[in-house]
Structures are given as C-alpha cells and as structure tokens.
C-alpha cells in the first residue's frame, strides 16, 4: 500500500508540473484571485476523477489478468514517460467567462480538462499496477495538490523559476523506469 501511495504521488506530482491542468490552476488563480475555493475545487475534481480512473485500472487488471496485460501496463508507463516530454501550453485552454463562482468553475473545469490527460491515464495505469484504488487515488491526488497548490498561490512567478524541461525529464525517467521495472518483473528477470 505504501509503495502504491508513494509511487503515485511522485509520478503524478512530477508529471503535473507544466501540465494543462497546472496551467489552468494558474489561469483560474489570476482570474478569481480566491485561492481557497480554487484549491478546494482542484481537490474535489481530482478526487472524483482519479478515483474513477484508479477504479477503471484496478477493475481492468482484475478482469484482464495475465502476463500480456502486465506488459501492456508496462508499455503504458513507458508511453507516459515519452508523453511527459511534450509540454502542454496554456493556449490549449478555452478562455470562457465563468458562469459560476471560483469553486464550482474550478471543480468542473479541472474534472473535464483532466479527462484523457496524462495524469488521468497514469492513474488508470497505476490502478492496474497496484490493484489498490484507495492508495492510488490518495497518492495521485496528493501529487496533484503538491503541484497545483503552489501554482495557485504563486501563479506565473512559479513557472518562471522552475526549469520545466528538467522537471519533465525527471518525470519521464520515473515513468519509463516504472515501465521497465514492470517489464523486468513480468518477464521474470528479477
């Protein structure tokens, strides 16, 4: 359980830096200037989205057991690592006026923007890898909060100081290492 929690936290925290949802957090923080409702909206959206993603991964792993499925999950970690090297841009986000307050706007926007995002897909893979929905959800949510709370509080100043290329490189190495480790385990080489 601890391995699932810590692995999920580290992988998602690093993958989230410079991600579309982190850029959305900065955009929302500059638009609303209300950090607490934005942070709570991120928390609620992430818990809901990542719980469902971890559940899908865990259930898929239970239904599709076998070495070939473990190889598929390992390959997905490696693919996530490569995808992490392609940074998101804030231009990808639509700039619509908010119809609701900071909390509701953030919760809805984060939930929707996270659909199909690399951190959501990583959560599916982590759920399949560890078969522990609660630990994976807690870990990926903690990772999202570790990356996004400073983004909400510090905004654009944070992005100017953090070398995103280095962070993306570290995240890519961690995802690829997790994939290679799973390949090695599945093949019985270790």
PDB file of C-alpha atoms in Angstrom:
ATOM      1  CA  UNK A   1       0.000   0.000   0.000  1.00  0.00           C
ATOM      2  CA  UNK A   2       2.812   2.414   0.874  1.00  0.00           C
ATOM      3  CA  UNK A   3       4.533   1.694  -2.447  1.00  0.00           C
ATOM      4  CA  UNK A   4       1.299   2.470  -4.309  1.00  0.00           C
ATOM      5  CA  UNK A   5       0.817   5.711  -2.370  1.00  0.00           C
ATOM      6  CA  UNK A   6       4.378   6.970  -2.731  1.00  0.00           C
ATOM      7  CA  UNK A   7       4.809   5.912  -6.364  1.00  0.00           C
ATOM      8  CA  UNK A   8       1.504   7.509  -7.317  1.00  0.00           C
ATOM      9  CA  UNK A   9       2.360  10.731  -5.507  1.00  0.00           C
ATOM     10  CA  UNK A  10       5.814  11.087  -7.053  1.00  0.00           C
ATOM     11  CA  UNK A  11       4.822  10.202 -10.602  1.00  0.00           C
ATOM     12  CA  UNK A  12       1.793  12.484 -10.734  1.00  0.00           C
ATOM     13  CA  UNK A  13       3.438  15.414  -8.901  1.00  0.00           C
ATOM     14  CA  UNK A  14       6.280  15.492 -11.400  1.00  0.00           C
ATOM     15  CA  UNK A  15       4.090  14.798 -14.440  1.00  0.00           C
ATOM     16  CA  UNK A  16       1.712  17.590 -13.418  1.00  0.00           C
ATOM     17  CA  UNK A  17       4.368  20.315 -13.478  1.00  0.00           C
ATOM     18  CA  UNK A  18       3.761  22.321 -16.632  1.00  0.00           C
ATOM     19  CA  UNK A  19       0.712  20.186 -17.465  1.00  0.00           C
ATOM     20  CA  UNK A  20      -2.501  21.674 -18.857  1.00  0.00           C
ATOM     21  CA  UNK A  21      -4.292  21.395 -15.507  1.00  0.00           C
ATOM     22  CA  UNK A  22      -1.489  23.213 -13.705  1.00  0.00           C
ATOM     23  CA  UNK A  23      -1.676  25.963 -16.268  1.00  0.00           C
ATOM     24  CA  UNK A  24      -5.450  26.007 -15.724  1.00  0.00           C
ATOM     25  CA  UNK A  25      -4.816  26.433 -11.978  1.00  0.00           C
ATOM     26  CA  UNK A  26      -2.675  29.486 -12.698  1.00  0.00           C
ATOM     27  CA  UNK A  27      -5.281  30.888 -15.085  1.00  0.00           C
ATOM     28  CA  UNK A  28      -8.065  30.417 -12.521  1.00  0.00           C
ATOM     29  CA  UNK A  29      -5.936  31.945  -9.752  1.00  0.00           C
ATOM     30  CA  UNK A  30      -5.283  35.053 -11.812  1.00  0.00           C
ATOM     31  CA  UNK A  31      -8.941  35.285 -12.875  1.00  0.00           C
ATOM     32  CA  UNK A  32     -10.632  34.786  -9.485  1.00  0.00           C
ATOM     33  CA  UNK A  33      -7.908  35.791  -7.010  1.00  0.00           C
ATOM     34  CA  UNK A  34      -9.521  33.424  -4.449  1.00  0.00           C
ATOM     35  CA  UNK A  35      -7.007  30.664  -3.689  1.00  0.00           C
ATOM     36  CA  UNK A  36      -9.024  28.651  -1.125  1.00  0.00           C
ATOM     37  CA  UNK A  37     -12.068  27.913  -3.318  1.00  0.00           C
ATOM     38  CA  UNK A  38      -9.762  27.147  -6.250  1.00  0.00           C
ATOM     39  CA  UNK A  39      -7.668  24.734  -4.180  1.00  0.00           C
ATOM     40  CA  UNK A  40     -10.814  23.037  -2.846  1.00  0.00           C
ATOM     41  CA  UNK A  41     -12.212  22.792  -6.386  1.00  0.00           C
ATOM     42  CA  UNK A  42      -8.989  21.140  -7.547  1.00  0.00           C
ATOM     43  CA  UNK A  43      -9.167  18.709  -4.620  1.00  0.00           C
ATOM     44  CA  UNK A  44     -12.781  17.695  -5.267  1.00  0.00           C
ATOM     45  CA  UNK A  45     -12.295  17.340  -9.027  1.00  0.00           C
ATOM     46  CA  UNK A  46      -9.099  15.340  -8.622  1.00  0.00           C
ATOM     47  CA  UNK A  47     -10.581  13.005  -6.006  1.00  0.00           C
ATOM     48  CA  UNK A  48     -13.565  12.256  -8.239  1.00  0.00           C
ATOM     49  CA  UNK A  49     -11.603  11.942 -11.478  1.00  0.00           C
ATOM     50  CA  UNK A  50      -8.711   9.932 -10.090  1.00  0.00           C
ATOM     51  CA  UNK A  51     -10.931   7.639  -8.024  1.00  0.00           C
ATOM     52  CA  UNK A  52     -12.791   6.691 -11.202  1.00  0.00           C
ATOM     53  CA  UNK A  53      -9.527   6.318 -13.127  1.00  0.00           C
ATOM     54  CA  UNK A  54      -7.915   4.131 -10.440  1.00  0.00           C
ATOM     55  CA  UNK A  55     -11.086   2.054 -10.245  1.00  0.00           C
ATOM     56  CA  UNK A  56     -11.101   1.509 -14.017  1.00  0.00           C
ATOM     57  CA  UNK A  57      -7.439   0.487 -13.913  1.00  0.00           C
ATOM     58  CA  UNK A  58      -7.882  -1.851 -10.970  1.00  0.00           C
ATOM     59  CA  UNK A  59     -11.012  -3.490 -12.400  1.00  0.00           C
ATOM     60  CA  UNK A  60      -9.435  -3.863 -15.833  1.00  0.00           C
ATOM     61  CA  UNK A  61      -6.434  -5.550 -14.224  1.00  0.00           C
ATOM     62  CA  UNK A  62      -8.721  -7.915 -12.302  1.00  0.00           C
ATOM     63  CA  UNK A  63     -10.638  -8.851 -15.451  1.00  0.00           C
ATOM     64  CA  UNK A  64      -7.684  -8.961 -17.791  1.00  0.00           C
ATOM     65  CA  UNK A  65      -5.101 -10.793 -15.757  1.00  0.00           C
ATOM     66  CA  UNK A  66      -2.125 -12.379 -17.374  1.00  0.00           C
ATOM     67  CA  UNK A  67       1.381 -11.531 -18.450  1.00  0.00           C
ATOM     68  CA  UNK A  68       0.249  -9.850 -21.671  1.00  0.00           C
ATOM     69  CA  UNK A  69      -1.826  -7.321 -19.661  1.00  0.00           C
ATOM     70  CA  UNK A  70       1.143  -6.586 -17.390  1.00  0.00           C
ATOM     71  CA  UNK A  71       3.257  -5.998 -20.494  1.00  0.00           C
ATOM     72  CA  UNK A  72       0.568  -3.607 -21.758  1.00  0.00           C
ATOM     73  CA  UNK A  73       0.590  -1.683 -18.459  1.00  0.00           C
ATOM     74  CA  UNK A  74       4.402  -1.551 -18.513  1.00  0.00           C
ATOM     75  CA  UNK A  75       4.299  -0.201 -22.074  1.00  0.00           C
ATOM     76  CA  UNK A  76       1.748   2.417 -20.979  1.00  0.00           C
ATOM     77  CA  UNK A  77       4.159   3.668 -18.291  1.00  0.00           C
ATOM     78  CA  UNK A  78       6.901   3.989 -20.895  1.00  0.00           C
ATOM     79  CA  UNK A  79       4.484   5.815 -23.230  1.00  0.00           C
ATOM     80  CA  UNK A  80       3.541   8.174 -20.360  1.00  0.00           C
ATOM     81  CA  UNK A  81       7.217   8.913 -19.863  1.00  0.00           C
ATOM     82  CA  UNK A  82       7.634   9.837 -23.507  1.00  0.00           C
ATOM     83  CA  UNK A  83       4.407  11.885 -23.468  1.00  0.00           C
ATOM     84  CA  UNK A  84       5.678  13.797 -20.433  1.00  0.00           C
ATOM     85  CA  UNK A  85       8.463  15.196 -22.595  1.00  0.00           C
ATOM     86  CA  UNK A  86       5.840  17.038 -24.681  1.00  0.00           C
ATOM     87  CA  UNK A  87       4.818  20.046 -22.567  1.00  0.00           C
ATOM     88  CA  UNK A  88       1.280  21.425 -22.603  1.00  0.00           C
ATOM     89  CA  UNK A  89       0.550  25.037 -23.440  1.00  0.00           C
ATOM     90  CA  UNK A  90      -1.945  27.365 -21.832  1.00  0.00           C
ATOM     91  CA  UNK A  91      -3.177  28.253 -25.343  1.00  0.00           C
ATOM     92  CA  UNK A  92      -4.908  24.860 -25.390  1.00  0.00           C
ATOM     93  CA  UNK A  93      -7.397  26.114 -22.827  1.00  0.00           C
ATOM     94  CA  UNK A  94     -10.531  27.956 -23.768  1.00  0.00           C
ATOM     95  CA  UNK A  95     -10.907  31.352 -22.125  1.00  0.00           C
ATOM     96  CA  UNK A  96     -14.636  31.484 -21.421  1.00  0.00           C
ATOM     97  CA  UNK A  97     -16.138  33.775 -18.836  1.00  0.00           C
ATOM     98  CA  UNK A  98     -17.053  31.990 -15.606  1.00  0.00           C
ATOM     99  CA  UNK A  99     -20.774  31.404 -15.075  1.00  0.00           C
ATOM    100  CA  UNK A 100     -20.291  30.157 -11.514  1.00  0.00           C
ATOM    101  CA  UNK A 101     -18.030  31.017  -8.610  1.00  0.00           C
ATOM    102  CA  UNK A 102     -14.395  30.026  -8.204  1.00  0.00           C
ATOM    103  CA  UNK A 103     -15.088  26.655  -6.526  1.00  0.00           C
ATOM    104  CA  UNK A 104     -17.688  25.322  -8.987  1.00  0.00           C
ATOM    105  CA  UNK A 105     -15.836  26.684 -12.024  1.00  0.00           C
ATOM    106  CA  UNK A 106     -12.590  25.082 -10.831  1.00  0.00           C
ATOM    107  CA  UNK A 107     -14.176  21.740  -9.941  1.00  0.00           C
ATOM    108  CA  UNK A 108     -15.945  21.428 -13.290  1.00  0.00           C
ATOM    109  CA  UNK A 109     -13.042  22.748 -15.359  1.00  0.00           C
ATOM    110  CA  UNK A 110     -10.478  20.523 -13.626  1.00  0.00           C
ATOM    111  CA  UNK A 111     -12.627  17.417 -13.897  1.00  0.00           C
ATOM    112  CA  UNK A 112     -13.215  17.980 -17.623  1.00  0.00           C
ATOM    113  CA  UNK A 113      -9.671  19.071 -18.530  1.00  0.00           C
ATOM    114  CA  UNK A 114      -8.264  16.061 -16.679  1.00  0.00           C
ATOM    115  CA  UNK A 115     -10.289  13.669 -18.900  1.00  0.00           C
ATOM    116  CA  UNK A 116      -7.794  11.862 -21.108  1.00  0.00           C
ATOM    117  CA  UNK A 117      -4.899  13.870 -19.672  1.00  0.00           C
ATOM    118  CA  UNK A 118      -1.598  12.134 -19.000  1.00  0.00           C
ATOM    119  CA  UNK A 119      -2.086  12.225 -15.219  1.00  0.00           C
ATOM    120  CA  UNK A 120      -5.519  10.597 -15.543  1.00  0.00           C
ATOM    121  CA  UNK A 121      -4.141   7.901 -17.844  1.00  0.00           C
ATOM    122  CA  UNK A 122      -1.234   7.428 -15.450  1.00  0.00           C
ATOM    123  CA  UNK A 123      -3.785   6.945 -12.657  1.00  0.00           C
ATOM    124  CA  UNK A 124      -5.507   4.228 -14.692  1.00  0.00           C
ATOM    125  CA  UNK A 125      -2.141   2.509 -15.186  1.00  0.00           C
ATOM    126  CA  UNK A 126      -1.239   2.886 -11.502  1.00  0.00           C
ATOM    127  CA  UNK A 127      -4.619   1.429 -10.509  1.00  0.00           C
ATOM    128  CA  UNK A 128      -3.934  -1.545 -12.773  1.00  0.00           C
ATOM    129  CA  UNK A 129      -0.391  -1.907 -11.462  1.00  0.00           C
ATOM    130  CA  UNK A 130      -1.126  -1.757  -7.741  1.00  0.00           C
ATOM    131  CA  UNK A 131      -4.762  -3.010  -7.517  1.00  0.00           C
ATOM    132  CA  UNK A 132      -5.322  -0.545  -4.675  1.00  0.00           C
ATOM    133  CA  UNK A 133      -7.869   2.101  -5.646  1.00  0.00           C
ATOM    134  CA  UNK A 134      -7.663   3.982  -2.348  1.00  0.00           C
ATOM    135  CA  UNK A 135      -3.866   4.214  -2.153  1.00  0.00           C
ATOM    136  CA  UNK A 136      -3.560   5.180  -5.822  1.00  0.00           C
ATOM    137  CA  UNK A 137      -6.337   7.782  -5.536  1.00  0.00           C
ATOM    138  CA  UNK A 138      -4.769   9.219  -2.385  1.00  0.00           C
ATOM    139  CA  UNK A 139      -1.309   9.258  -3.958  1.00  0.00           C
ATOM    140  CA  UNK A 140      -2.311  10.780  -7.286  1.00  0.00           C
ATOM    141  CA  UNK A 141      -4.492  13.361  -5.538  1.00  0.00           C
ATOM    142  CA  UNK A 142      -1.632  14.254  -3.208  1.00  0.00           C
ATOM    143  CA  UNK A 143       0.663  14.559  -6.232  1.00  0.00           C
ATOM    144  CA  UNK A 144      -1.839  16.848  -7.983  1.00  0.00           C
ATOM    145  CA  UNK A 145      -2.138  19.011  -4.884  1.00  0.00           C
ATOM    146  CA  UNK A 146       1.644  19.193  -4.400  1.00  0.00           C
ATOM    147  CA  UNK A 147       1.980  20.512  -7.949  1.00  0.00           C
ATOM    148  CA  UNK A 148      -1.121  22.713  -8.102  1.00  0.00           C
ATOM    149  CA  UNK A 149      -1.376  24.397  -4.695  1.00  0.00           C
ATOM    150  CA  UNK A 150       1.911  26.286  -5.235  1.00  0.00           C
ATOM    151  CA  UNK A 151       0.708  27.127  -8.762  1.00  0.00           C
ATOM    152  CA  UNK A 152      -2.478  28.654  -7.342  1.00  0.00           C
ATOM    153  CA  UNK A 153      -0.630  30.544  -4.620  1.00  0.00           C
ATOM    154  CA  UNK A 154       2.358  31.709  -6.670  1.00  0.00           C
ATOM    155  CA  UNK A 155       0.899  31.784 -10.178  1.00  0.00           C
ATOM    156  CA  UNK A 156       3.054  32.758 -13.105  1.00  0.00           C
ATOM    157  CA  UNK A 157       6.069  33.555 -10.891  1.00  0.00           C
ATOM    158  CA  UNK A 158       6.415  29.828 -10.209  1.00  0.00           C
ATOM    159  CA  UNK A 159       6.556  28.898 -13.884  1.00  0.00           C
ATOM    160  CA  UNK A 160       9.296  31.462 -14.497  1.00  0.00           C
ATOM    161  CA  UNK A 161      11.526  29.968 -11.754  1.00  0.00           C
ATOM    162  CA  UNK A 162      11.028  26.233 -12.233  1.00  0.00           C
ATOM    163  CA  UNK A 163      13.058  24.689 -15.087  1.00  0.00           C
ATOM    164  CA  UNK A 164      10.170  22.799 -16.716  1.00  0.00           C
ATOM    165  CA  UNK A 165      12.418  20.932 -19.110  1.00  0.00           C
ATOM    166  CA  UNK A 166      14.335  19.406 -16.193  1.00  0.00           C
ATOM    167  CA  UNK A 167      11.156  18.531 -14.297  1.00  0.00           C
ATOM    168  CA  UNK A 168       9.625  16.936 -17.407  1.00  0.00           C
ATOM    169  CA  UNK A 169      12.852  14.984 -17.896  1.00  0.00           C
ATOM    170  CA  UNK A 170      12.781  13.674 -14.322  1.00  0.00           C
ATOM    171  CA  UNK A 171       9.096  12.727 -14.629  1.00  0.00           C
ATOM    172  CA  UNK A 172       9.804  10.965 -17.940  1.00  0.00           C
ATOM    173  CA  UNK A 173      12.649   8.987 -16.387  1.00  0.00           C
ATOM    174  CA  UNK A 174      10.426   7.929 -13.457  1.00  0.00           C
ATOM    175  CA  UNK A 175       7.589   6.782 -15.739  1.00  0.00           C
ATOM    176  CA  UNK A 176       9.984   4.920 -18.042  1.00  0.00           C
ATOM    177  CA  UNK A 177      11.790   3.353 -15.061  1.00  0.00           C
ATOM    178  CA  UNK A 178       8.441   2.169 -13.641  1.00  0.00           C
ATOM    179  CA  UNK A 179       7.577   0.643 -17.030  1.00  0.00           C
ATOM    180  CA  UNK A 180      10.940  -1.054 -17.430  1.00  0.00           C
ATOM    181  CA  UNK A 181      10.762  -2.360 -13.847  1.00  0.00           C
ATOM    182  CA  UNK A 182       7.348  -3.863 -14.538  1.00  0.00           C
ATOM    183  CA  UNK A 183       8.636  -5.408 -17.797  1.00  0.00           C
ATOM    184  CA  UNK A 184      11.557  -6.961 -15.910  1.00  0.00           C
ATOM    185  CA  UNK A 185       9.240  -8.264 -13.160  1.00  0.00           C
ATOM    186  CA  UNK A 186       6.761  -9.718 -15.649  1.00  0.00           C
ATOM    187  CA  UNK A 187       9.467 -11.386 -17.701  1.00  0.00           C
ATOM    188  CA  UNK A 188      10.851 -12.951 -14.508  1.00  0.00           C
ATOM    189  CA  UNK A 189      14.306 -11.422 -14.922  1.00  0.00           C
ATOM    190  CA  UNK A 190      14.312 -10.147 -11.345  1.00  0.00           C
TER     191      UNK A 190
END
